[in-house]
Short mmCIF file of C-alpha atoms in Angstrom, two decimals:
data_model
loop_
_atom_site.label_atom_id
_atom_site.label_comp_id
_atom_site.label_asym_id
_atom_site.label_seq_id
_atom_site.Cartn_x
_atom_site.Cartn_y
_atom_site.Cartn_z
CA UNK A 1 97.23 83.08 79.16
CA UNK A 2 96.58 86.75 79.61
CA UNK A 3 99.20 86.99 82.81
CA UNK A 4 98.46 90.73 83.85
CA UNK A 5 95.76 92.99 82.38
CA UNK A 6 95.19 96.65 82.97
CA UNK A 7 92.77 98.90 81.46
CA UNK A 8 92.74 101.48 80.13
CA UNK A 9 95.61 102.00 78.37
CA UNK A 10 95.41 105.66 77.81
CA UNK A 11 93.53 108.33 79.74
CA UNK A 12 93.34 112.03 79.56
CA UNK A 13 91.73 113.76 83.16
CA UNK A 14 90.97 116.90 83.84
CA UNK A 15 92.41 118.38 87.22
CA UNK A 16 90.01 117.55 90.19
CA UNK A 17 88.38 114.58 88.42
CA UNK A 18 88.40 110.76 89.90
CA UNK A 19 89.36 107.64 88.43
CA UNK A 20 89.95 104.30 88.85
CA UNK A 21 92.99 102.08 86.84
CA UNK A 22 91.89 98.63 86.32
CA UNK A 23 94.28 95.72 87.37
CA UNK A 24 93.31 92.14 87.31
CA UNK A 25 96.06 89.07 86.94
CA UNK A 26 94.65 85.27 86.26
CA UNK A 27 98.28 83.63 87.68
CA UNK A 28 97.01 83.65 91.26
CA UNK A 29 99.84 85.73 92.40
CA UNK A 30 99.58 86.74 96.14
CA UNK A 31 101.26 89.94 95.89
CA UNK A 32 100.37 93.25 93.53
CA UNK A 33 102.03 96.30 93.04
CA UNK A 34 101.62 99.82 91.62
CA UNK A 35 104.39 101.92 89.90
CA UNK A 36 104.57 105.22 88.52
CA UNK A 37 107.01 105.92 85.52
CA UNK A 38 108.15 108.99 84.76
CA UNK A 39 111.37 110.35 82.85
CA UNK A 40 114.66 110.39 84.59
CA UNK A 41 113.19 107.91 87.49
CA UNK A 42 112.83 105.14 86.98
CA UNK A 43 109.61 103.13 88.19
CA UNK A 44 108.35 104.04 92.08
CA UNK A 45 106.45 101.99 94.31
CA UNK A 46 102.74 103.52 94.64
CA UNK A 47 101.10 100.73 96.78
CA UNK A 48 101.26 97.48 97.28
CA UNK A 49 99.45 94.56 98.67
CA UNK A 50 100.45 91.16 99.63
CA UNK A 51 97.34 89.36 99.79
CA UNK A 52 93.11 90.07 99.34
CA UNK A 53 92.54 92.64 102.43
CA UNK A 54 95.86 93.35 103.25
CA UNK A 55 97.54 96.58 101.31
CA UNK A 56 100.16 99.25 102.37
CA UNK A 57 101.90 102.46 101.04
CA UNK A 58 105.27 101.93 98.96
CA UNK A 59 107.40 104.80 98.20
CA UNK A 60 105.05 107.50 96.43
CA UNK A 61 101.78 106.93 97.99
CA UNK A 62 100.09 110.46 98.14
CA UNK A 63 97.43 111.28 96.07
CA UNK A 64 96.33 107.25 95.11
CA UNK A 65 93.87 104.77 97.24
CA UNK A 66 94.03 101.27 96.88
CA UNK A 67 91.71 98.32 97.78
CA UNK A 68 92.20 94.46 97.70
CA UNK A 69 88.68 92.32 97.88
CA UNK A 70 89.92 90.08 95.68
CA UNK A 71 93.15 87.55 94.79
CA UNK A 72 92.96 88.70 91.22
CA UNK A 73 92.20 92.28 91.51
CA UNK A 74 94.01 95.30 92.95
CA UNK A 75 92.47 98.45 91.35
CA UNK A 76 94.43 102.25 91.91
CA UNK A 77 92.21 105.28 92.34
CA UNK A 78 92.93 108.71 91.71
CA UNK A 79 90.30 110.91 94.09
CA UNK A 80 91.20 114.14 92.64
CA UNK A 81 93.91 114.23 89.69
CA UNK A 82 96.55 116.49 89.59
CA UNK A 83 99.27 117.42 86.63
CA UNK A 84 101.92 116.02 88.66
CA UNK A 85 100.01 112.90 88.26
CA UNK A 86 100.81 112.46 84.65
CA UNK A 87 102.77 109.37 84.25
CA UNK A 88 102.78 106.00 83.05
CA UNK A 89 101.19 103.72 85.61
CA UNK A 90 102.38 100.22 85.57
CA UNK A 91 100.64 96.94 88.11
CA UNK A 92 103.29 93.80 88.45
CA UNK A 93 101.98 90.71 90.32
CA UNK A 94 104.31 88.03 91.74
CA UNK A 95 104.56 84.57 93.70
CA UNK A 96 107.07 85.10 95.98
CA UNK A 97 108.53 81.72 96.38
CA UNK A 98 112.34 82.52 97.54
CA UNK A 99 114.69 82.46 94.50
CA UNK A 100 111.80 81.29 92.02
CA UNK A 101 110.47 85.19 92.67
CA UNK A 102 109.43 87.15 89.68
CA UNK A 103 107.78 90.33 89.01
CA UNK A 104 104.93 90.28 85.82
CA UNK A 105 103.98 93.32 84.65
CA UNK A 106 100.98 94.64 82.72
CA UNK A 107 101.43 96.76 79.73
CA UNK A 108 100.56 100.17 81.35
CA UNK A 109 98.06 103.07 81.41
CA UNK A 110 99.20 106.17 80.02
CA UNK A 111 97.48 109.17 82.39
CA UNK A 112 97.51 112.80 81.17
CA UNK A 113 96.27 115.61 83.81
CA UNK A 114 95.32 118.53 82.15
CA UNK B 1 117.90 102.69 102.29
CA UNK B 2 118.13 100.81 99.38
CA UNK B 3 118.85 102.37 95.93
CA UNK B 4 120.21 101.74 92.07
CA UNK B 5 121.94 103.80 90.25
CA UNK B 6 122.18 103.08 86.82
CA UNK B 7 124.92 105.96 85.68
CA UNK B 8 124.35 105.90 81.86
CA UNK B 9 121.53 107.13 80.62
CA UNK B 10 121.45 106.43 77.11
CA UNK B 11 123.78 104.14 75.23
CA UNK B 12 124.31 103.71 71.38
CA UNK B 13 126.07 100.92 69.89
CA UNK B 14 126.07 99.57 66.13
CA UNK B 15 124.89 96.10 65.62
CA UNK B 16 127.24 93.28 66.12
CA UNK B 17 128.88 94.84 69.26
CA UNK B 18 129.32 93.74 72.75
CA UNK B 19 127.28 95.79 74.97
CA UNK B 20 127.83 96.10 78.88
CA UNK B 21 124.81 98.36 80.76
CA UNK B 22 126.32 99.43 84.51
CA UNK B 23 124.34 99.18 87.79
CA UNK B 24 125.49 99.58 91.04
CA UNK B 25 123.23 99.24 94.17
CA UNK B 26 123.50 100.72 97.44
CA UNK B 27 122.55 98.17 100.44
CA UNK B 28 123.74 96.56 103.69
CA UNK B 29 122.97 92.90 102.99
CA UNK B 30 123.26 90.63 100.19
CA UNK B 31 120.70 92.39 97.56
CA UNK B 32 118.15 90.36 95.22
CA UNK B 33 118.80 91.99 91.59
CA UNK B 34 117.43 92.13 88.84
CA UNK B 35 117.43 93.54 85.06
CA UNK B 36 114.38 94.09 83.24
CA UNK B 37 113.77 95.24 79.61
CA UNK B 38 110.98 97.26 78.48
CA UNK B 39 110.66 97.84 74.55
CA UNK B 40 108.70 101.24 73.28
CA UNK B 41 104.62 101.12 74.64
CA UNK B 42 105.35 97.80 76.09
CA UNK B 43 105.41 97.17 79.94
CA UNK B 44 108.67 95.25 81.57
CA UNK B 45 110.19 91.96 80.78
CA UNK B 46 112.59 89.93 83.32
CA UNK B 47 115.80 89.67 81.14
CA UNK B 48 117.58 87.78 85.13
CA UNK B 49 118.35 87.51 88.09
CA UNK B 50 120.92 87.28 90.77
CA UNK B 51 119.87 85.88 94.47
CA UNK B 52 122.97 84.07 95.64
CA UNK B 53 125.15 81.15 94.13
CA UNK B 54 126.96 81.48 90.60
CA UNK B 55 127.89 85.57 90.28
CA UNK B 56 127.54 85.00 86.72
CA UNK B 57 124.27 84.73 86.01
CA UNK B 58 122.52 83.48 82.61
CA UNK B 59 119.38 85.22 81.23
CA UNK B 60 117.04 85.65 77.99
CA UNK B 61 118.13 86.66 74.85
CA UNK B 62 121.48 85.93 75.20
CA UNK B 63 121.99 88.07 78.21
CA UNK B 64 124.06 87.67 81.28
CA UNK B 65 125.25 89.51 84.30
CA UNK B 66 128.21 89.68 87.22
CA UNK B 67 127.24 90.49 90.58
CA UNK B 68 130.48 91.62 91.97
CA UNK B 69 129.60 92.23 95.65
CA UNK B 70 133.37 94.16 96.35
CA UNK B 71 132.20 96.93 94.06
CA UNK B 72 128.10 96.36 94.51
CA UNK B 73 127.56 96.09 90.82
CA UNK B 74 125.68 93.85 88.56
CA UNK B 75 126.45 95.08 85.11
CA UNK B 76 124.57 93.42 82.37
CA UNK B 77 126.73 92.08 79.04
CA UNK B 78 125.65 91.02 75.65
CA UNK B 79 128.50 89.97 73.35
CA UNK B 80 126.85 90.46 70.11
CA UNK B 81 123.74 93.09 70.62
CA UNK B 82 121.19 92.75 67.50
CA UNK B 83 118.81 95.44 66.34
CA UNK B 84 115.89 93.99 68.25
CA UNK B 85 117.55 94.70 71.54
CA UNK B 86 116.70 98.34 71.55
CA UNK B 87 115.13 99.45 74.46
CA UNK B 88 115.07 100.33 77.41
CA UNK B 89 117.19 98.22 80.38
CA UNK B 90 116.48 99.13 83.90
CA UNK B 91 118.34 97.44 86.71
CA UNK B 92 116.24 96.04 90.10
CA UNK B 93 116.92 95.54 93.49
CA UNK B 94 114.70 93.78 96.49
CA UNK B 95 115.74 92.87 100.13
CA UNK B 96 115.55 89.47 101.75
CA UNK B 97 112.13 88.92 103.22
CA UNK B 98 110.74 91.70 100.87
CA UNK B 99 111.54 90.11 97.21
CA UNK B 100 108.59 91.57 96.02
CA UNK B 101 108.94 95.48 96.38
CA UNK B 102 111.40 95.87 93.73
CA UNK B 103 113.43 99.34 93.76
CA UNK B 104 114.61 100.43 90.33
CA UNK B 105 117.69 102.24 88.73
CA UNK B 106 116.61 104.99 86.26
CA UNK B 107 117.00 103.01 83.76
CA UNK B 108 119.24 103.11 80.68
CA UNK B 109 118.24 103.72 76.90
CA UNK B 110 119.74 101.80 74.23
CA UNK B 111 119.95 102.42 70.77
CA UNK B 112 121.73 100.20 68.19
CA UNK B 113 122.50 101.31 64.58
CA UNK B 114 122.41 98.85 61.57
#
């Protein structure tokens, strides 16, 4: 019952480098998200996509590519890091179903810039 | 646009006491909300939520909540908080047709002395 898996958990990048944070969720949730946490704000919408193929920009998009080829899979990719990219990166999947809706999330990767 | 404010950020309370964490949303129709709890390196745990019915609204842990649509709040109450429940709360809101794309408060820390 492993509900929402990302990987890594931590990660320390230098400035300019790529990288991709691993998502994957076994519940056969239609729809994926990306947050960002950072101090003082809360979580913020990164991407989202609401089915394999389909994805779209949420409220913090710059900087982050996203892809969808599969139900269980929704990877985030960092072309070319930047400090203001340190944060705590969180992936929620969910079945929207009206009132039976409900976010799961994974337990984070921690991203340094340097 | 949509948006939570969650005005405290940091609560303490000793064990034993009641508890009430404020959240009050900003949005034109009847909101989806939600509180969700995230304890130290862990990712986010749904505590409830409110999408229409009962205002009082039961969750985990002994948790509940009042959506009060007069003064758009939906402050979360414990009557008797217990060690374990420090953490951190953060208060959710989605729109009808969008339950997914959750916006969040700021969040609130809470810290409860023996």
């Amino acid at each position: 019952n492993a509900g929402v898996t990302q990987t890594p958990k931590f990660q320390v990048l230098k400035t300019g480098q790529s990288m991709t944070l691993q998502c994957a969720q076994d519940m056969n949730h239609e729809y994926m998200s990306w947050y960002r946490q950072d101090p003082g704000m809360g979580l913020r919408l990164i991407h989202y996509s609401v089915g394999a193929g389909i994805t779209d920009q949420g409220e913090v998009p710059n900087g982050y590519n996203v892809s969808r080829s599969t139900t269980e899979d929704f990877p985030l990719r960092l072309l070319s890091a930047a400090p203001s990219q340190t944060s705590v990166y969180f992936c929620a999947s969910s079945y929207s179903k009206g009132s039976s809706t409900e976010a799961f999330f994974g337990q984070g990767t921690r991203l340094t810039v340097v | 646009a949509q948006s939570v404010t969650q005005p405290d950020i940091h609560i303490t309370v000793s064990e034993g006491a009641s508890l009430e964490l404020r959240c009050n949303y900003s949005y034109g129709a009847t909101p989806y909300l939600f509180w969700y709890v995230q304890s130290p390196g862990q990712g986010l745990q749904l505590l409830l939520k409110y999408f229409s019915g009962d205002t009082l609204v039961q969750g985990i842990k002994g948790f509940e909540a009042e959506f009060k649509r007069s003064q758009s709040s939906f402050n979360l109450r414990k009557p008797s908080v217990h060690w374990s429940d420090a953490a951190e709360y953060f208060c959710a809101v989605a729109t009808w047709g969008d339950t997914d794309k959750l916006i969040f408060g700021t969040g609130t820390r809470l810290q409860v002395f023996p």
